[in-house]
Coordinates of C-alpha atoms in Angstrom, one line a residue:
Chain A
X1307 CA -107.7 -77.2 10.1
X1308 CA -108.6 -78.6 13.3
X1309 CA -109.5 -82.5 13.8
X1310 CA -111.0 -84.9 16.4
X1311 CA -110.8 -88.4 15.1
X1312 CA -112.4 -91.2 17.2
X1313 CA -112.6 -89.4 20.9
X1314 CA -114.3 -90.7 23.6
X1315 CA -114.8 -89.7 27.3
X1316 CA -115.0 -91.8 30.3
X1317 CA -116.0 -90.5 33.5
X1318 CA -115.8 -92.9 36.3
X1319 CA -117.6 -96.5 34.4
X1320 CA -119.6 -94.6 33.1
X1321 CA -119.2 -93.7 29.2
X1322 CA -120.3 -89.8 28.4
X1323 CA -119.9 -90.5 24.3
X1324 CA -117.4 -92.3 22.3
X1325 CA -116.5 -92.5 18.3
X1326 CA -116.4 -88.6 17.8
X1327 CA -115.1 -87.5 15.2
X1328 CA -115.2 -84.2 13.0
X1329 CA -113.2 -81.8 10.7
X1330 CA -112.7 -77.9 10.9
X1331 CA -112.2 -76.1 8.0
X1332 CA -111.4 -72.7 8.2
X1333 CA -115.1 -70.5 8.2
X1334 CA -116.6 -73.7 9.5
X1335 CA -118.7 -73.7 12.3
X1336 CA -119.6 -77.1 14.9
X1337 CA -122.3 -77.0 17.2
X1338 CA -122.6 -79.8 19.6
X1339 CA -126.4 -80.2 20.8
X1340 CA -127.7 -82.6 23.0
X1341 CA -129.5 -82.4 26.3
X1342 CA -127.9 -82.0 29.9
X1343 CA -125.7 -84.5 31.0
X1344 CA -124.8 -85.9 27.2
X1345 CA -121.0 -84.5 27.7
X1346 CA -120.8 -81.5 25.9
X1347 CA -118.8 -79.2 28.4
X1348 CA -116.5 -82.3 29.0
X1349 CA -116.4 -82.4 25.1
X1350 CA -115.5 -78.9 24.7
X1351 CA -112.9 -79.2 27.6
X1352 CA -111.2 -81.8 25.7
X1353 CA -111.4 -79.9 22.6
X1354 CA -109.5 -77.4 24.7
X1355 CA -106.6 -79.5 25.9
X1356 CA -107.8 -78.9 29.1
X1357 CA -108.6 -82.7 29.7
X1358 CA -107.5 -85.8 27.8
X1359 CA -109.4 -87.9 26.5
X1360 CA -109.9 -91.7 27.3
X1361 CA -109.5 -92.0 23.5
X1362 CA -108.8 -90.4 19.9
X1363 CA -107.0 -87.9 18.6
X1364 CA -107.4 -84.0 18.3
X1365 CA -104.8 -82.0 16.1
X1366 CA -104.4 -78.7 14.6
X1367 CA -103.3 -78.4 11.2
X1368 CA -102.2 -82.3 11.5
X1369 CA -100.2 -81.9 14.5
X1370 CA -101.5 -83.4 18.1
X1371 CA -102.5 -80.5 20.2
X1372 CA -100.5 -81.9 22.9
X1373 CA -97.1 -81.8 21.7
X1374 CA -98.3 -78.1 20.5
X1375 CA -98.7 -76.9 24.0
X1376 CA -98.8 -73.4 24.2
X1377 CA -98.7 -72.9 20.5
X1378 CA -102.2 -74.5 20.3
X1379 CA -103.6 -72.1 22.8
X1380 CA -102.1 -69.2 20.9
X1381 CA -104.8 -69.9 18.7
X1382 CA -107.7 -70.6 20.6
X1383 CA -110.0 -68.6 23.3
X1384 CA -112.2 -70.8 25.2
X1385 CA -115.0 -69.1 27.1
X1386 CA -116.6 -71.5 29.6
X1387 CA -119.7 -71.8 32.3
X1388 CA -117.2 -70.1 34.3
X1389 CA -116.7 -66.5 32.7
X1390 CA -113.6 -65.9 34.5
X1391 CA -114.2 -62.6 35.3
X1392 CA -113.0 -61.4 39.0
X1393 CA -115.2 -59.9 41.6
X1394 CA -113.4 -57.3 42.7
X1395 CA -111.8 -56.4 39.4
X1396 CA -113.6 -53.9 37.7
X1397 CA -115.1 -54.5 34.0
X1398 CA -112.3 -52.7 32.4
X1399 CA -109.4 -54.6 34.2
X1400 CA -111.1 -57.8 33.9
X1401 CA -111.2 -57.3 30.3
X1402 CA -107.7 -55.9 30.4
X1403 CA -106.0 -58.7 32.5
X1404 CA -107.7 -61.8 30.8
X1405 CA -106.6 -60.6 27.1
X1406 CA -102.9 -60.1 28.9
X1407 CA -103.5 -63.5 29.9
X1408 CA -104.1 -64.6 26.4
X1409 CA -101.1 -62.9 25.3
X1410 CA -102.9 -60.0 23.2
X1411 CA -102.0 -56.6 25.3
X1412 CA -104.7 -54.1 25.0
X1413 CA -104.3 -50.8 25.6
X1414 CA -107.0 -49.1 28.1
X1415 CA -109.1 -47.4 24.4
X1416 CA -109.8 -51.0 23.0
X1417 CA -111.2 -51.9 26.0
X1418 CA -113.7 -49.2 26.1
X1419 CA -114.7 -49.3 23.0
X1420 CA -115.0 -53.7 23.1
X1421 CA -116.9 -53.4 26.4
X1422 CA -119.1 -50.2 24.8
X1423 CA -119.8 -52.8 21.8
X1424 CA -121.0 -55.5 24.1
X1425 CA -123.5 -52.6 25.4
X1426 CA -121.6 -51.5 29.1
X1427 CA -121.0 -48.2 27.8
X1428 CA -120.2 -46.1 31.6
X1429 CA -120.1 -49.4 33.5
X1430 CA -116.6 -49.8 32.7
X1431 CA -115.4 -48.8 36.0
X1432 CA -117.7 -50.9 38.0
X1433 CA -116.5 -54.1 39.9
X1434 CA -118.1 -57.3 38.3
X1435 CA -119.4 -57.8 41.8
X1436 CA -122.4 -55.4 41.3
X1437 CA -122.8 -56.2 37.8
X1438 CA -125.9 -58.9 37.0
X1439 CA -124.9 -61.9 35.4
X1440 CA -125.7 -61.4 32.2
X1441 CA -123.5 -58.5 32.1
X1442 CA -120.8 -60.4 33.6
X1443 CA -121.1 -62.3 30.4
X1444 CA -121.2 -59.5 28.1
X1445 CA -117.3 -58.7 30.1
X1446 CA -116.4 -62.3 29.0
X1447 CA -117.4 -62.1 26.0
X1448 CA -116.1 -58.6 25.6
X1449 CA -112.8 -60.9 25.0
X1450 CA -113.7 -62.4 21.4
X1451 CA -113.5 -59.0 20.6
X1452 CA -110.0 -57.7 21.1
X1453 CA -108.5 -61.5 20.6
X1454 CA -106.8 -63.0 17.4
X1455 CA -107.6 -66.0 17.7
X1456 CA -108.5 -68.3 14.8
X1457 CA -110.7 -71.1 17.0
X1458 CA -113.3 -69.8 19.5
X1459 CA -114.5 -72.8 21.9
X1460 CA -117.3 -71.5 23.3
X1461 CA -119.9 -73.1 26.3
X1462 CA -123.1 -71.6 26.3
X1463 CA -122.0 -68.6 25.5
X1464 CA -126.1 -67.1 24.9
X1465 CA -126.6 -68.6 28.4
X1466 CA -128.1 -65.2 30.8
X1467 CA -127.8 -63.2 27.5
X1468 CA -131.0 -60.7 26.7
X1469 CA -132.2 -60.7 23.0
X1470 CA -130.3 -57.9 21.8
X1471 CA -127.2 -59.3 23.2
X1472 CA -127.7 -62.9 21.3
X1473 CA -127.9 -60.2 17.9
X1474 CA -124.6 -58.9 18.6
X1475 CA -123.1 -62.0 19.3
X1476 CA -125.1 -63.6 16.2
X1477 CA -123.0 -60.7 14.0
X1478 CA -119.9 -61.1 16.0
X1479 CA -120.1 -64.8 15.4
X1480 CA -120.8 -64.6 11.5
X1481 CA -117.8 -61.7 11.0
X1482 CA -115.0 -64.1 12.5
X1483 CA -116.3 -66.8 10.2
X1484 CA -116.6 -64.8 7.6
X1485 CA -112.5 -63.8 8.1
X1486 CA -111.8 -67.2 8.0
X1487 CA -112.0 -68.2 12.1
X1488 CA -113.7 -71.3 13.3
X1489 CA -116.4 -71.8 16.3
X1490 CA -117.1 -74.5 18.2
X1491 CA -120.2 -73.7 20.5
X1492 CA -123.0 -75.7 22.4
X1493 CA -126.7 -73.4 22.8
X1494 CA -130.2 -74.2 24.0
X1495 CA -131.0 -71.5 22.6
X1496 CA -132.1 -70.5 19.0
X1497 CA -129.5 -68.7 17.1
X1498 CA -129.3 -68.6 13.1
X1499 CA -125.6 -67.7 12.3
X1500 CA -124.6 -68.1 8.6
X1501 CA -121.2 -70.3 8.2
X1502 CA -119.6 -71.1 5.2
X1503 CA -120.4 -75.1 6.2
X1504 CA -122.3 -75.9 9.9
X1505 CA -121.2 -79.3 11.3
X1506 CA -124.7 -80.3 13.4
X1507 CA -122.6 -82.6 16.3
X1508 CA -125.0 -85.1 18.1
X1509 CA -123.9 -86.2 21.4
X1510 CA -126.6 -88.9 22.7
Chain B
X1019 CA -97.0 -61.7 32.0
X1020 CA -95.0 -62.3 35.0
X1021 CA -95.5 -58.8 36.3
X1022 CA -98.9 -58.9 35.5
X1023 CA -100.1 -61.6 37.2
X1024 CA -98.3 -60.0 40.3
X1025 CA -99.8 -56.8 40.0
X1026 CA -103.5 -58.2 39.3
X1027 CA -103.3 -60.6 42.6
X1028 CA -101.6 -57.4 44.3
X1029 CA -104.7 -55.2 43.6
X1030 CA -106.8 -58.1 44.5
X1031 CA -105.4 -58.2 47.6
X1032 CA -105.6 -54.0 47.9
X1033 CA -109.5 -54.7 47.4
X1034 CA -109.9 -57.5 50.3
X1035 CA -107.4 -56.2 52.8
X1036 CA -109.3 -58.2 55.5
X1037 CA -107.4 -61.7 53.6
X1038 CA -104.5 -60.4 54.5
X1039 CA -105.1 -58.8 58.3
X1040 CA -106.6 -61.9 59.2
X1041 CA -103.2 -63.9 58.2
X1042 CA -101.2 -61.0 60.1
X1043 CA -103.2 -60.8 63.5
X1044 CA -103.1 -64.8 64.0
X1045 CA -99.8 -64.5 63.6
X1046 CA -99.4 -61.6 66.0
X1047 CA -101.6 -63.5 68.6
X1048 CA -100.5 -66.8 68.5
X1049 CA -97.1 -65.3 69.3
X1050 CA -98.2 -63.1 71.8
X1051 CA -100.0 -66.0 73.6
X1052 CA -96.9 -67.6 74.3
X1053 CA -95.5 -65.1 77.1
X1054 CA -98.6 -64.2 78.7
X1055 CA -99.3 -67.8 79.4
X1056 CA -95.5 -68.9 80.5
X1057 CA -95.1 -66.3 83.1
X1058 CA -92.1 -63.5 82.8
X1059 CA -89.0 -66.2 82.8
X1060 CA -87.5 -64.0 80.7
X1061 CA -84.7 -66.9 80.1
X1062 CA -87.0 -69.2 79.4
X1063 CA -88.7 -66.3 76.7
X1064 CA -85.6 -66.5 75.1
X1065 CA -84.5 -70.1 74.6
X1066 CA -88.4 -70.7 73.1
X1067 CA -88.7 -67.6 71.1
X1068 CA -87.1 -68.7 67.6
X1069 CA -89.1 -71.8 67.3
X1070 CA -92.1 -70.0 68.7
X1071 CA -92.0 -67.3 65.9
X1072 CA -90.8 -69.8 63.2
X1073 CA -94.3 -72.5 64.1
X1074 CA -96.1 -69.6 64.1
X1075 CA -95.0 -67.9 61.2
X1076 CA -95.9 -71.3 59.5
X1077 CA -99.0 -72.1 60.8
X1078 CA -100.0 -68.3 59.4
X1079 CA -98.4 -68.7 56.0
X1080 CA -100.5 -71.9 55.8
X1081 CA -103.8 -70.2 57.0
X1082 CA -103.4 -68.3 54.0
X1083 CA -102.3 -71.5 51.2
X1084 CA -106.1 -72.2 50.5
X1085 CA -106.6 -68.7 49.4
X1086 CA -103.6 -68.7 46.3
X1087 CA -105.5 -70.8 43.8
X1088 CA -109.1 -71.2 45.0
X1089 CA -110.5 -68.2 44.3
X1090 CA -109.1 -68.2 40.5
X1091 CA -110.4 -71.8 40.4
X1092 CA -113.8 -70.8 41.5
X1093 CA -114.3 -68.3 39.2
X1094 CA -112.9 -70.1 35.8
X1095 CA -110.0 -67.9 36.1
X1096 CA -107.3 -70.5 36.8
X1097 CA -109.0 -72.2 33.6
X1098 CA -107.8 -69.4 31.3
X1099 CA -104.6 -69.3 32.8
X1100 CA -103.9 -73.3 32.1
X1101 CA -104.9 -72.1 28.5
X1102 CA -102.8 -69.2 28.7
X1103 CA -99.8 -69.5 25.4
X1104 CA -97.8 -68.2 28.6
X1105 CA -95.4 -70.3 30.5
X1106 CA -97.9 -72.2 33.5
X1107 CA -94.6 -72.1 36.2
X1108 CA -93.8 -68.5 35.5
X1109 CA -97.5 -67.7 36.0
X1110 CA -97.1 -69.5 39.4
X1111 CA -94.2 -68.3 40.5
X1112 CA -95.7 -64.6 40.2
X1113 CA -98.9 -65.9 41.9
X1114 CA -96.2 -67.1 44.3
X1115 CA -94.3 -63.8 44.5
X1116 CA -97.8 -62.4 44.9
X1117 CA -98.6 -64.7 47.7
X1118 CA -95.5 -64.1 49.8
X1119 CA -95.6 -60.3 49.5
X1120 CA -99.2 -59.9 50.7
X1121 CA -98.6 -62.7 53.5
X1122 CA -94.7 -63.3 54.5
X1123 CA -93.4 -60.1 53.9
X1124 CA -96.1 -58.7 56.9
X1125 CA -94.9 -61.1 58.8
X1126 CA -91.2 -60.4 58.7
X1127 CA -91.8 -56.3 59.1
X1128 CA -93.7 -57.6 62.3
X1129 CA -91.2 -59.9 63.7
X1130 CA -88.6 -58.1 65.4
X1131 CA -91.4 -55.8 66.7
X1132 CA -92.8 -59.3 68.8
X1133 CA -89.2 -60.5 69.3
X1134 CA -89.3 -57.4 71.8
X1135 CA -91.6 -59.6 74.0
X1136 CA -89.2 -62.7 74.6
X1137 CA -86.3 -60.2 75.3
X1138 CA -84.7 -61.5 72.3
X1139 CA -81.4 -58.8 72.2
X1140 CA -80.8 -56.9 69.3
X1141 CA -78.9 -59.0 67.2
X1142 CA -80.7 -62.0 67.7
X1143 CA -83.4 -60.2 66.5
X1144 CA -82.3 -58.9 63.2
X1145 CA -80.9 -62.6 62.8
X1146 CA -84.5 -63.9 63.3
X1147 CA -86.2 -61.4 60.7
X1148 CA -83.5 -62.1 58.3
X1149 CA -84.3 -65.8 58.6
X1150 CA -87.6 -65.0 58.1
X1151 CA -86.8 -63.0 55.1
X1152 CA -85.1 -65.8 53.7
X1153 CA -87.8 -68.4 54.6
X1154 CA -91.3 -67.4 54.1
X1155 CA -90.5 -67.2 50.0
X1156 CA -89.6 -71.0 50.4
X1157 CA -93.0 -71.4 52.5
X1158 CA -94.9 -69.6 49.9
X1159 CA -93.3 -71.8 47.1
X1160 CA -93.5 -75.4 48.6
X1161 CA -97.3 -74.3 49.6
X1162 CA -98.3 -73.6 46.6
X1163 CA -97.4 -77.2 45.1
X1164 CA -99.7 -78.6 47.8
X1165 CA -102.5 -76.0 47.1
X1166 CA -102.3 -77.1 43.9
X1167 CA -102.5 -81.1 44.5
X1168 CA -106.0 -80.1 46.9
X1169 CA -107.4 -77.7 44.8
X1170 CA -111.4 -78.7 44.4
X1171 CA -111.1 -81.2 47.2
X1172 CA -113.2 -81.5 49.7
X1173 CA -111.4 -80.9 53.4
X1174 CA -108.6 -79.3 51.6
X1175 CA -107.8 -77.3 54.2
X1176 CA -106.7 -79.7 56.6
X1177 CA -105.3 -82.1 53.5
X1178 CA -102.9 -79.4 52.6
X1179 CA -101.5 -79.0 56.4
X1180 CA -100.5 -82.4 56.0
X1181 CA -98.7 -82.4 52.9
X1182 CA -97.5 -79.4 53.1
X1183 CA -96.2 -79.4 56.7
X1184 CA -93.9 -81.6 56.2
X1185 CA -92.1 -80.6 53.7
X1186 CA -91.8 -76.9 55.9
X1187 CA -89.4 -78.7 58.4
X1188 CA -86.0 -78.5 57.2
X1189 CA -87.0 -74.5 56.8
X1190 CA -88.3 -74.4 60.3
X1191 CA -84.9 -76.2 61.7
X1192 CA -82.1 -73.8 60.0
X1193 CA -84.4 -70.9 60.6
X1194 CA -85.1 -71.7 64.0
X1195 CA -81.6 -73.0 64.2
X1196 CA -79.7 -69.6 63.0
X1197 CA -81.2 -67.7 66.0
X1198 CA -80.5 -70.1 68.2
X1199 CA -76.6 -70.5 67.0
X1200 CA -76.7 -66.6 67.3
X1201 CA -77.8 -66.5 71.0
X1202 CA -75.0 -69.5 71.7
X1203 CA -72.5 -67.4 70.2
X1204 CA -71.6 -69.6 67.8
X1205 CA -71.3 -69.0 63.9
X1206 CA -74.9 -69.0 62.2
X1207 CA -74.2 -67.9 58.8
X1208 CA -74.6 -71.9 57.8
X1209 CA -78.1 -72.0 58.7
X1210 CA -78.8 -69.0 56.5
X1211 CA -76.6 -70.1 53.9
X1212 CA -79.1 -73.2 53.9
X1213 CA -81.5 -71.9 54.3
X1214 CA -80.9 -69.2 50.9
X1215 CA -80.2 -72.6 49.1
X1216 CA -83.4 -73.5 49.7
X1217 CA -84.7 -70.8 48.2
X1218 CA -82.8 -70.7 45.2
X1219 CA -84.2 -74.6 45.1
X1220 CA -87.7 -73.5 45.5
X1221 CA -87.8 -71.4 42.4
X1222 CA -86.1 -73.0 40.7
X1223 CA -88.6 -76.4 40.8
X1224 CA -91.5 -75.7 42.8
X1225 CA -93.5 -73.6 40.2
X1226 CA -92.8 -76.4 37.7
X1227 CA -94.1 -78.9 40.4
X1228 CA -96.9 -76.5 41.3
X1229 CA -98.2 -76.1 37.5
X1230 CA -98.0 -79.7 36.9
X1231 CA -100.3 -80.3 40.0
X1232 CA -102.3 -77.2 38.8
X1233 CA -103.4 -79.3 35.5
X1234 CA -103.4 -82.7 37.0
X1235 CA -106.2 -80.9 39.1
X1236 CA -107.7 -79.4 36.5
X1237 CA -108.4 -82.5 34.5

């Protein structure tokens, strides 16, 4: 179960949002809407444990994800603006080296066959540098593939995606659910993925 | 992990060779400027040489600091890497180890070659690449805690020459020092003894100093 109880961000005097709060249950899915500037990545970064918050509490199965630490992230991918895929790396090592990173070694065949999934069938091999950018996104998101995580965090993840990728991702989204996983996600786009329960999260 | 990390900012450094020339030939020029602009004294040469090598064996390894975490930082790597369930300081110290082999250990293999224009004599000059051996890890350590305190500032560049700097003196005096000692004639195996202490101190803190500036950064 994962839990944020009364969180609020500050950035400089100014207040993004405060008096958040929500509960996870497993198969649950949260998506935070509101429009640009209403503090959803900072949101989502908190959620992460990659900022604090000015206020509240976030745990994971009761416990505060900070004095989790690295067990916390054991459980969670977070895919950002940022994809995190290298330049020079090509699509396979990317996908290869951020999974390491996440502590889940893949071998070289599950990262064919992930990347084939997102659709980059014989691209494997080329650097991200020459790939477009929604194919760069397709390697980032290649990761919620071969990962075991139970929470996904995920910021924009449709954005630069074509209409066949938002259907894979759609089916992608609803099988973790279905396995029990949970998603927290922001979108401007329309996408109809069926949770067990969908938390609608306002931010003004 | 720690191997990993190693070998992916290895191979990213095999792709953009350039990075690393660059650090190598200001090195090699800034040293070579030296006697072509003091005239052949060649005991003059020799009395400057150790801290000539040693500045400019700094100055390069700084050149290169901004490059260790920017480019991770740019690209939302360095984001996955703070949520990495992997330990933050080993993570560094391989970024670290990375660092040092793609810009000190160059360095060093280069060093006795410019000794050669100072007339340092032989043993001076395997004292002075030794000292270097043992030095440029400690460079490469305390730099990345001040990479990681300017990461996503603006001016970092010059910010981090002057918190980093600094902190590079002791390493600059015993390393300077031991060749110096060495030409005298006098014992120098104190200087290097320091100066392997500070090494051993390096690694032992700076990653965890370095990872805790990495998320203070990152906030």
């Amino acid at each position: 179960m994962f839990q944020g109880t009364n969180l609020a961000c500050v950035r400089g005097d100014r207040k993004l949002f405060e008096s958040i709060s929500f509960k996870l249950e497993a198969g649950c899915l949260m998506q935070v809407n509101g429009p640009n500037g209403s503090g959803k990545t900072s949101l989502l970064r908190i959620l992460c444990g990659l900022s604090s918050p000015g206020m509240g509490i976030i745990s994971w199965n009761d416990v505060a994800i900070g004095t989790l630490g690295n067990e916390y992230f054991r459980e969670l991918t977070y895919i950002g603006h940022l994809s995190g895929t290298k330049d020079d790396l090509t699509a396979l090592e990317n996908l290869r080296i951020s999974s390491a990173l996440a502590g889940q070694k893949i071998s070289d065949k599950q990262a064919q066959d992930a990347l084939a999934y997102m659709g980059l069938r014989g691209r494997e091999s080329l650097p991200a540098k020459v790939l477009s950018q929604g194919q760069r996104r397709r390697v980032a998101l290649a990761r919620l593939l071969v990962c075991k995580t139970k929470l996904w965090i995920l910021d924009e993840p449709l954005a630069a995606l074509d209409v066949g990728a938002v259907k894979l991702m759609q089916a992608l989204l609803e099988q973790h659910l279905k396995q029990g996983g949970m998603v927290i996600m922001t979108t401007h786009q329309d996408i109809d993925v069926t949770a067990a329960s969908t938390i609608q999260l306002q931010l003004a | 992990m720690f191997f990993w990390i190693v070998q992916r900012d290895l191979l990213l450094a095999v792709r953009r060779r350039s990075d690393v020339l660059t650090t190598l030939f200001f090195f090699i020029i800034v040293v070579s400027l030296f006697p072509l602009s003091v005239g052949p004294e060649m005991n003059m040469l020799r009395t400057m040489a150790p801290g000539v090598v040693w500045v400019a064996a700094l100055l390069a390894s700084m050149l290169s600091l901004g490059r260790l975490f920017a480019s991770d930082y740019l690209d939302g790597t360095l984001e996955q890497m703070l949520l990495s369930p992997q330990s933050l300081p080993i993570l560094v110290l391989g970024k670290a180890l990375a660092h040092w082999m793609v810009s000190g250990v160059p360095l060093v293999m280069m060093a006795p070659v410019l000794g050669i224009q100072y007339d340092l004599p032989l043993d001076a000059l395997f004292v002075l690449t030794f000292s270097l051996l043992l030095g440029t890890p400690v460079l490469s350590l305390i730099g990345a805690i001040g990479a990681g305190l300017t990461l996503g500032l603006r001016g970092s560049g010059v910010l981090v020459s002057l918190l980093v700097l600094p902190l590079y003196i002791p390493v600059l005096i015993f390393g300077a020092g031991a060749v110096e000692a060495n030409m005298a004639g006098i014992a120098f195996d104190a200087h290097l003894s320091l100066l392997g202490a500070f090494l051993l101190v390096s690694i032992v803190f700076a990653p965890w100093a370095a990872a805790a500036s990495l998320r203070v950064s990152m906030e």
